[in-house]
């Protein structure tokens, strides 16, 4: 259902090829379609063959096209190393994106703007070459982006020399609360190059879009808005979980793994009445070491709470032996290889989310009003966890020991704190507040909706 029709504006949306990037950018594209802008989502050739796609009628008006990362048969898993993958993506990506733009032009669907993932900063060069509006889309929090900006411009020198870091618009951070690419500079050469370079050419972009909402990160957004034209356009959850304006938009519609929907939802629906459930998931990428997996498993069991735990297939062998039998006999928990995360978080019995703090997971929990136990692993997750606990007040961090492992007693203690503790009550109140504000931001006339309208107006008059 389109709200209005436009003239020739056509936006090409180009996410970095990972679940946590496709989800928000696809949702943004759905909002553009709703507002009358033709939108095409470009995914890699490998993803076009491997993603589980079930796009709802609303988003079926989004065209799907492909570009190449150079690994058309296996994607990232096919590459010899992260560096090899990113090198190939940076060569094959812009080349095949140019081919796609020419093809769309040839078939009478000329592109007028590229909304490219800020991780793919070559999107700007391609846009400029074709005289198109160029718009980086940032899928991480504004706070994290501002840290990366400071590193990129040499305003924050790496490796860090101080134990605390002061960045405008952010609370004072302990070094360990900055992203791993900042406080643990060195171990991830490929990814850190990609991520720290996001700001290398943004000064030439027409607009910067952020997958957050103004009320969530007011101070840092105000600070960044002094430098660039900024638009906060989040939260980018499917509309039926927020404002309900896009009637068919119930889920993201793309999954790297097949979600175990009926098993998960039946299990949740069959919990004894009044039972509260802990949902546990570490996103699409993070890999726990076997010791951590074992501690988490027994910590969950020891909490005596019902729990639904996502353990991806490639992580399953790390589960302690007998664990699955024990929890199934006692009916305390269920392990699935991939869940319909939004439906789970929106379920009335889910009261606590043990999360790695990927930004999508955090913003989903905030938008659906679920308190969190934060177990950050790497990248932006330590900073998100800091915000969850100290800025947004909707969770608690489960702290690791000197070996970097969160012990079972800590897991148990943190879950209990959220589920039944005094602090937990306050976290749940805050979670409800953020749920309301998230919905208001994207609702008609809210801060994000206004920004999307302004962006649409720019597209229409360009
Ligand atoms: N997700 C899901 N089912 C799962 C686990 C995760 O649908 O079992 C989705 C989740 O809703 C989120 C995305 O995968 O939209 C993960 O993104 P996030 O930024 O949280 O973590 P990443 O995978 O990038 O580390």
Coordinates of C-alpha atoms and ligand atoms in Angstrom, one line a residue:
X1 CA 0.0 0.0 0.0
X2 CA 1.7 3.2 -1.1
X3 CA 0.8 6.5 0.5
X4 CA 1.5 8.7 -2.5
X5 CA 3.2 8.4 -5.8
X6 CA 6.3 10.3 -6.9
X7 CA 8.0 11.3 -10.1
X8 CA 11.2 9.5 -11.1
X9 CA 13.0 9.2 -7.8
X10 CA 14.7 5.8 -7.6
X11 CA 16.9 4.9 -4.6
X12 CA 19.4 2.1 -4.8
X13 CA 19.9 0.7 -1.2
X14 CA 23.2 -1.1 -0.7
X15 CA 23.8 -2.9 2.6
X16 CA 27.1 -4.5 3.7
X17 CA 26.4 -8.2 3.1
X18 CA 25.5 -9.3 6.7
X19 CA 22.2 -9.9 8.5
X20 CA 22.6 -7.0 10.9
X21 CA 23.0 -4.6 8.0
X22 CA 20.5 -6.0 5.5
X23 CA 17.7 -5.9 8.2
X24 CA 17.7 -2.1 8.9
X25 CA 18.4 -1.0 5.4
X26 CA 15.6 -3.2 4.0
X27 CA 13.2 -1.7 6.5
X28 CA 14.3 1.8 5.6
X29 CA 13.7 0.9 1.9
X30 CA 10.2 -0.3 2.8
X31 CA 9.5 3.2 4.4
X32 CA 10.7 4.9 1.2
X33 CA 8.4 2.7 -0.9
X34 CA 5.5 3.6 1.5
X35 CA 6.3 7.2 0.9
X36 CA 6.2 6.7 -2.9
X37 CA 9.9 6.3 -3.7
X38 CA 10.9 3.5 -6.0
X39 CA 13.5 1.5 -4.1
X40 CA 15.9 -1.3 -5.2
X41 CA 17.8 -3.4 -2.7
X42 CA 21.2 -4.6 -3.9
X43 CA 22.5 -7.8 -2.2
X44 CA 25.4 -10.0 -3.2
X45 CA 25.1 -12.7 -5.8
X46 CA 25.8 -15.3 -3.2
X47 CA 23.1 -13.9 -0.9
X48 CA 20.6 -13.9 -3.7
X49 CA 21.1 -17.7 -3.8
X50 CA 21.4 -18.4 -0.1
X51 CA 19.2 -15.9 1.9
X52 CA 15.9 -17.3 3.2
X53 CA 13.7 -14.6 1.8
X54 CA 10.0 -14.2 2.4
X55 CA 9.2 -10.7 1.6
X56 CA 5.7 -9.5 2.6
X57 CA 3.4 -7.9 0.0
X58 CA 4.5 -4.4 1.1
X59 CA 8.1 -5.0 0.4
X60 CA 7.6 -7.1 -2.7
X61 CA 7.4 -3.7 -4.4
X62 CA 11.1 -3.4 -3.6
X63 CA 13.1 -4.7 -6.4
X64 CA 16.0 -7.0 -5.5
X65 CA 19.1 -6.8 -7.6
X66 CA 22.6 -8.1 -7.2
X67 CA 26.2 -7.0 -7.0
X68 CA 29.3 -9.1 -6.5
X69 CA 31.7 -9.4 -3.5
X70 CA 33.9 -11.6 -5.7
X71 CA 32.8 -14.8 -3.9
X72 CA 29.6 -15.6 -5.7
X73 CA 29.6 -19.3 -4.7
X74 CA 30.2 -19.0 -0.9
X75 CA 30.4 -15.4 0.2
X76 CA 32.5 -14.6 3.3
X77 CA 32.9 -18.3 4.2
X78 CA 34.5 -18.9 0.8
X79 CA 37.3 -16.4 1.4
X80 CA 40.7 -17.5 2.7
X81 CA 40.7 -14.7 5.2
X82 CA 38.8 -11.5 6.3
X83 CA 41.4 -9.4 4.5
X84 CA 41.0 -11.4 1.3
X85 CA 37.2 -11.1 1.5
X86 CA 37.3 -7.3 2.1
X87 CA 39.9 -6.7 -0.6
X88 CA 37.7 -8.6 -3.1
X89 CA 34.6 -6.8 -2.0
X90 CA 36.3 -3.5 -2.5
X91 CA 37.3 -4.4 -6.0
X92 CA 34.3 -6.4 -7.3
X93 CA 31.8 -4.3 -5.3
X94 CA 32.2 -0.9 -7.0
X95 CA 32.7 -2.5 -10.5
X96 CA 29.5 -4.6 -10.3
X97 CA 27.6 -1.7 -8.7
X98 CA 28.5 0.4 -11.7
X99 CA 27.3 -2.3 -14.0
X100 CA 24.0 -2.5 -12.1
X101 CA 23.5 1.2 -12.3
X102 CA 24.0 1.1 -16.1
X103 CA 21.7 -1.9 -16.4
X104 CA 18.9 -0.1 -14.5
X105 CA 19.4 3.0 -16.7
X106 CA 19.2 0.8 -19.9
X107 CA 15.9 -0.7 -18.8
X108 CA 14.4 2.7 -18.1
X109 CA 14.8 2.7 -14.3
X110 CA 17.6 5.3 -13.8
X111 CA 18.9 5.5 -10.2
X112 CA 18.8 9.0 -8.6
X113 CA 20.4 8.2 -5.3
X114 CA 22.5 5.6 -3.6
X115 CA 21.9 4.9 0.0
X116 CA 25.0 2.8 0.8
X117 CA 26.1 1.2 4.0
X118 CA 28.8 3.4 5.6
X119 CA 31.0 0.2 5.7
X120 CA 31.0 0.4 1.9
X121 CA 32.4 3.8 1.5
X122 CA 33.2 3.3 -2.2
X123 CA 29.5 3.7 -2.6
X124 CA 30.2 7.5 -2.6
X125 CA 32.7 7.3 -5.5
X126 CA 30.2 5.3 -7.6
X127 CA 27.4 7.8 -6.8
X128 CA 29.7 10.8 -7.7
X129 CA 30.8 9.1 -10.9
X130 CA 27.2 8.9 -12.0
X131 CA 26.1 12.3 -10.6
X132 CA 23.8 10.7 -8.0
X133 CA 22.8 11.8 -4.6
X134 CA 25.1 10.0 -2.2
X135 CA 24.0 9.0 1.3
X136 CA 25.9 6.8 3.7
X137 CA 23.6 4.8 6.1
X138 CA 25.1 4.0 9.5
X139 CA 23.8 0.8 11.1
X140 CA 25.5 1.4 14.4
X141 CA 24.7 3.8 17.2
X142 CA 25.5 7.5 16.8
X143 CA 27.8 7.3 19.9
X144 CA 29.8 4.5 18.2
X145 CA 29.9 6.5 15.0
X146 CA 31.2 9.6 16.7
X147 CA 34.0 7.5 18.3
X148 CA 35.0 6.2 14.8
X149 CA 34.9 9.8 13.4
X150 CA 37.3 10.9 16.1
X151 CA 39.7 8.0 15.3
X152 CA 39.4 8.6 11.6
X153 CA 40.3 12.3 11.9
X154 CA 43.2 11.7 14.3
X155 CA 41.3 13.4 17.1
X156 CA 41.6 10.2 19.1
X157 CA 44.9 8.5 18.6
X158 CA 45.3 4.7 18.5
X159 CA 46.5 2.7 20.3
X160 CA 44.9 4.5 23.2
X161 CA 47.3 6.0 25.7
X162 CA 44.8 6.9 28.4
X163 CA 42.6 4.7 30.5
X164 CA 39.5 6.9 29.8
X165 CA 38.2 8.4 26.6
X166 CA 36.3 11.7 26.3
X167 CA 34.2 12.2 23.1
X168 CA 31.8 15.0 22.6
X169 CA 28.2 14.0 23.3
X170 CA 29.1 10.8 25.1
X171 CA 29.7 10.1 28.8
X172 CA 33.3 9.6 29.8
X173 CA 34.2 6.0 28.7
X174 CA 36.6 3.6 30.3
X175 CA 38.9 2.4 27.5
X176 CA 37.3 -1.1 27.7
X177 CA 33.9 0.6 27.0
X178 CA 35.0 1.8 23.5
X179 CA 34.6 -0.6 20.5
X180 CA 37.1 -3.4 20.4
X181 CA 38.7 -1.9 17.2
X182 CA 39.6 1.1 19.4
X183 CA 40.6 -0.4 22.8
X184 CA 42.0 -3.6 21.4
X185 CA 43.7 -2.0 18.3
X186 CA 45.6 -4.5 16.2
X187 CA 44.0 -8.0 16.3
X188 CA 41.4 -7.4 13.5
X189 CA 43.3 -5.7 10.7
X190 CA 40.7 -6.3 8.0
X191 CA 37.6 -5.2 9.9
X192 CA 39.2 -2.4 11.7
X193 CA 40.3 -0.8 8.4
X194 CA 36.8 -1.1 7.0
X195 CA 35.1 0.3 10.1
X196 CA 37.5 3.1 11.0
X197 CA 37.4 4.3 7.4
X198 CA 33.7 5.0 7.4
X199 CA 34.3 8.6 7.9
X200 CA 37.1 9.1 5.3
X201 CA 34.9 10.6 2.6
X202 CA 31.6 11.5 4.4
X203 CA 32.3 15.3 4.0
X204 CA 31.4 14.9 0.3
X205 CA 28.1 13.0 1.0
X206 CA 24.8 14.8 0.6
X207 CA 23.2 13.4 3.8
X208 CA 24.1 11.0 6.6
X209 CA 21.4 8.6 7.7
X210 CA 21.6 7.0 11.2
X211 CA 19.7 3.9 12.3
X212 CA 18.9 5.4 15.7
X213 CA 16.3 7.9 16.9
X214 CA 16.9 11.4 18.1
X215 CA 15.4 10.9 21.6
X216 CA 17.8 7.9 22.2
X217 CA 21.0 9.8 21.4
X218 CA 20.1 13.5 21.5
X219 CA 23.4 14.9 22.7
X220 CA 25.6 13.1 20.2
X221 CA 23.2 13.6 17.3
X222 CA 23.1 17.3 18.1
X223 CA 26.9 17.4 18.1
X224 CA 27.3 15.5 14.8
X225 CA 24.6 17.6 13.2
X226 CA 27.0 20.6 13.5
X227 CA 29.3 18.8 11.0
X228 CA 26.9 17.2 8.5
X229 CA 23.3 17.0 7.3
X230 CA 22.1 14.2 9.6
X231 CA 18.9 12.2 9.6
X232 CA 18.0 9.8 12.3
X233 CA 15.6 7.3 10.8
X234 CA 15.2 4.5 13.3
X235 CA 14.2 2.4 14.9
X236 CA 14.1 0.3 11.7
X237 CA 12.0 -2.6 13.1
X238 CA 9.2 -3.9 10.9
X239 CA 6.3 -1.4 11.1
X240 CA 3.8 -3.9 12.8
X241 CA 6.1 -4.0 15.8
X242 CA 6.1 -0.2 16.0
X243 CA 3.7 2.3 14.4
X244 CA 1.7 -0.3 12.4
X245 CA 1.5 2.0 9.4
X246 CA 2.8 -0.5 6.9
X247 CA 0.1 -3.1 7.4
X248 CA 2.0 -6.2 5.9
X249 CA 5.4 -5.4 7.4
X250 CA 5.5 -8.0 10.1
X251 CA 9.1 -9.2 9.8
X252 CA 12.3 -8.2 8.1
X253 CA 11.8 -10.9 5.4
X254 CA 15.3 -12.0 5.0
X255 CA 17.2 -14.5 7.1
X256 CA 20.7 -16.0 6.8
X257 CA 19.3 -19.1 8.6
X258 CA 15.8 -20.6 8.5
X259 CA 14.1 -19.4 11.7
X260 CA 12.6 -22.1 13.9
X261 CA 9.4 -20.2 14.2
X262 CA 6.7 -22.7 15.2
X263 CA 9.0 -24.6 17.6
X264 CA 10.0 -21.4 19.4
X265 CA 6.5 -19.8 19.5
X266 CA 4.8 -23.1 20.5
X267 CA 7.3 -23.5 23.3
X268 CA 6.8 -20.0 24.5
X269 CA 3.0 -20.3 24.3
X270 CA 3.1 -23.5 26.3
X271 CA 4.9 -22.1 29.3
X272 CA 3.0 -22.4 32.5
X273 CA 0.8 -19.4 33.1
X274 CA 2.7 -16.6 34.8
X275 CA 6.1 -18.0 33.9
X276 CA 8.7 -15.4 32.8
X277 CA 11.1 -16.4 30.1
X278 CA 14.7 -15.4 29.5
X279 CA 15.6 -15.1 25.8
X280 CA 19.3 -15.6 25.0
X281 CA 20.9 -14.8 21.6
X282 CA 24.3 -13.6 20.3
X283 CA 23.3 -12.5 16.8
X284 CA 24.6 -13.9 13.5
X285 CA 28.3 -13.6 14.0
X286 CA 29.7 -13.7 17.5
X287 CA 31.3 -17.0 18.5
X288 CA 31.6 -17.9 22.2
X289 CA 34.6 -19.9 23.4
X290 CA 33.7 -23.4 24.6
X291 CA 34.4 -22.4 28.3
X292 CA 32.1 -19.4 28.0
X293 CA 29.5 -21.6 26.4
X294 CA 29.6 -24.0 29.3
X295 CA 29.5 -21.3 31.9
X296 CA 26.5 -19.7 30.2
X297 CA 24.7 -23.0 29.9
X298 CA 25.0 -23.8 33.6
X299 CA 24.3 -20.2 34.6
X300 CA 21.0 -20.3 32.6
X301 CA 20.1 -23.6 34.3
X302 CA 21.1 -22.3 37.7
X303 CA 18.9 -19.3 37.3
X304 CA 15.9 -21.6 37.5
X305 CA 14.1 -19.5 34.9
X306 CA 12.6 -20.8 31.7
X307 CA 14.9 -19.9 28.8
X308 CA 14.9 -19.9 25.0
X309 CA 18.5 -19.9 23.7
X310 CA 19.6 -19.5 20.1
X311 CA 22.7 -21.5 19.5
X312 CA 23.6 -21.4 15.8
X313 CA 24.4 -24.8 14.2
X314 CA 28.1 -24.0 14.0
X315 CA 28.2 -23.4 17.7
X316 CA 26.2 -26.4 18.9
X317 CA 29.2 -28.7 19.5
X318 CA 30.3 -26.4 22.2
X319 CA 27.3 -27.1 24.4
X320 CA 28.2 -29.2 27.5
X321 CA 27.3 -32.9 27.1
X322 CA 24.0 -33.9 28.6
X323 CA 22.9 -30.2 28.8
X324 CA 20.2 -30.6 26.0
X325 CA 18.8 -33.8 27.6
X326 CA 18.7 -32.2 31.1
X327 CA 16.8 -29.1 30.0
X328 CA 14.4 -31.0 27.8
X329 CA 13.7 -33.5 30.7
X330 CA 13.0 -30.7 33.1
X331 CA 11.3 -28.6 30.4
X332 CA 13.2 -25.6 31.7
X333 CA 14.7 -24.5 28.4
X334 CA 14.7 -24.8 24.6
X335 CA 17.7 -24.4 22.3
X336 CA 17.0 -23.5 18.7
X337 CA 19.4 -22.8 15.9
X338 CA 17.8 -19.5 14.8
X339 CA 14.7 -17.7 16.2
X340 CA 12.1 -15.3 14.9
X341 CA 13.8 -12.8 17.3
X342 CA 11.2 -10.0 17.0
X343 CA 8.3 -12.3 17.7
X344 CA 10.1 -13.7 20.6
X345 CA 11.0 -10.4 22.1
X346 CA 7.4 -9.2 21.6
X347 CA 6.0 -12.3 23.4
X348 CA 4.3 -11.3 26.7
X349 CA 6.2 -13.9 28.7
X350 CA 9.7 -12.7 27.7
X351 CA 11.1 -10.5 30.4
X352 CA 14.8 -10.6 30.0
X353 CA 17.2 -10.7 27.0
X354 CA 20.7 -12.0 27.5
X355 CA 22.4 -10.4 24.5
X356 CA 25.8 -9.8 22.9
X357 CA 24.6 -6.2 22.3
X358 CA 24.7 -6.1 18.5
X359 CA 23.1 -2.7 17.8
X360 CA 20.1 -4.3 16.1
X361 CA 19.4 -6.6 19.0
X362 CA 19.7 -3.7 21.4
X363 CA 17.4 -1.4 19.5
X364 CA 14.9 -4.3 19.1
X365 CA 14.9 -4.9 22.8
X366 CA 14.5 -1.1 23.5
X367 CA 11.7 -0.8 21.0
X368 CA 9.9 -3.9 22.4
X369 CA 10.5 -2.9 26.0
X370 CA 12.6 -5.9 27.1
X371 CA 15.3 -5.5 29.8
X372 CA 18.7 -6.9 29.1
X373 CA 21.7 -8.8 30.5
X374 CA 24.6 -7.5 28.4
X375 CA 27.4 -9.9 27.5
X376 CA 29.3 -7.9 24.8
X377 CA 31.9 -9.8 22.8
X378 CA 33.6 -7.4 20.4
X379 CA 33.2 -4.6 17.8
X380 CA 30.7 -1.9 19.0
X381 CA 29.1 -4.2 21.6
X382 CA 31.0 -3.0 24.7
X383 CA 29.9 0.6 23.9
X384 CA 26.3 -0.5 23.4
X385 CA 26.4 -2.4 26.7
X386 CA 27.7 0.7 28.5
X387 CA 24.7 2.6 27.1
X388 CA 22.2 -0.2 28.0
X389 CA 23.3 -0.1 31.6
X390 CA 24.4 3.5 32.3
X391 CA 22.7 5.7 29.8
X392 CA 19.4 4.0 28.9
X393 CA 19.1 2.2 32.2
X394 CA 17.5 -0.9 30.7
X395 CA 20.0 -3.6 31.7
X396 CA 23.0 -4.8 33.5
X397 CA 26.4 -5.9 32.3
X398 CA 27.5 -9.4 33.2
X399 CA 31.2 -8.9 33.9
X400 CA 33.9 -11.3 32.8
X401 CA 36.7 -12.5 35.1
X402 CA 40.4 -11.9 34.4
X403 CA 40.3 -14.7 31.8
X404 CA 37.6 -12.9 29.9
X405 CA 34.9 -15.4 30.8
X406 CA 31.6 -14.6 32.4
X407 CA 31.1 -17.2 35.1
X408 CA 27.9 -19.1 35.7
X409 CA 27.3 -17.4 39.1
X410 CA 27.5 -14.0 37.5
X411 CA 25.0 -15.1 34.7
X412 CA 22.6 -16.4 37.4
X413 CA 23.0 -13.3 39.5
X414 CA 22.4 -10.9 36.6
X415 CA 19.3 -12.7 35.4
X416 CA 17.9 -12.7 38.9
X417 CA 18.6 -9.0 39.2
X418 CA 16.6 -8.3 36.0
X419 CA 13.8 -10.7 36.7
X420 CA 13.1 -10.2 40.4
X421 CA 15.6 -7.6 41.8
X422 CA 14.8 -4.0 42.8
X423 CA 17.1 -2.6 40.1
X424 CA 15.3 -4.9 37.7
X425 CA 12.0 -3.1 38.4
X426 CA 13.6 0.2 37.4
X427 CA 15.1 -1.3 34.3
X428 CA 11.7 -2.6 33.2
X429 CA 10.2 0.8 33.8
X430 CA 12.9 2.4 31.6
X431 CA 12.4 -0.3 29.0
X432 CA 8.7 0.6 28.8
X433 CA 9.6 4.3 28.4
X434 CA 12.0 3.5 25.5
X435 CA 9.3 1.4 23.9
X436 CA 7.0 4.3 23.9
X437 CA 9.6 6.8 22.7
X438 CA 10.7 4.4 19.9
X439 CA 7.2 4.1 18.6
X440 CA 6.7 7.9 18.8
X441 CA 9.9 8.6 16.9
X442 CA 8.8 6.5 13.8
X443 CA 5.1 7.3 14.1
X444 CA 3.7 9.9 11.7
X445 CA 5.1 13.3 12.7
X446 CA 7.7 11.8 15.0
X447 CA 11.4 12.8 14.8
X448 CA 12.4 9.9 12.5
X449 CA 9.3 10.1 10.3
X450 CA 10.0 13.8 9.8
X451 CA 13.5 13.1 8.8
X452 CA 12.4 10.4 6.3
X453 CA 9.9 12.9 4.9
X454 CA 12.6 15.6 4.5
X455 CA 14.8 13.1 2.7
X456 CA 12.0 12.1 0.4
X457 CA 11.3 15.7 -0.4
X458 CA 15.0 16.1 -1.3
X459 CA 14.8 13.1 -3.6
X460 CA 11.7 14.4 -5.2
X461 CA 13.0 17.8 -6.0
X462 CA 16.5 16.6 -7.2
Ligands
LIG1 N1 18.3 -12.5 14.7 C1 17.2 -13.3 14.4 N2 17.2 -14.5 15.0 C2 18.1 -15.0 15.8 C3 19.2 -14.1 16.2 C4 19.2 -12.9 15.6 O1 16.4 -13.0 13.6 O2 18.0 -16.1 16.3 C5 18.3 -11.1 14.1 C6 18.1 -10.0 15.1 O3 16.7 -9.8 15.2 C7 18.9 -8.9 14.5 C8 20.0 -9.5 13.7 O4 19.6 -10.9 13.6 O5 18.1 -8.1 13.6 C9 21.3 -9.5 14.4 O6 21.9 -8.2 14.4 P1 22.7 -7.6 15.6 O7 23.2 -6.3 15.2 O8 22.0 -7.7 16.9 O9 23.9 -8.6 15.7 P2 25.0 -9.2 14.6 O10 24.5 -10.4 14.0 O11 25.3 -8.0 13.6 O12 26.2 -9.4 15.5

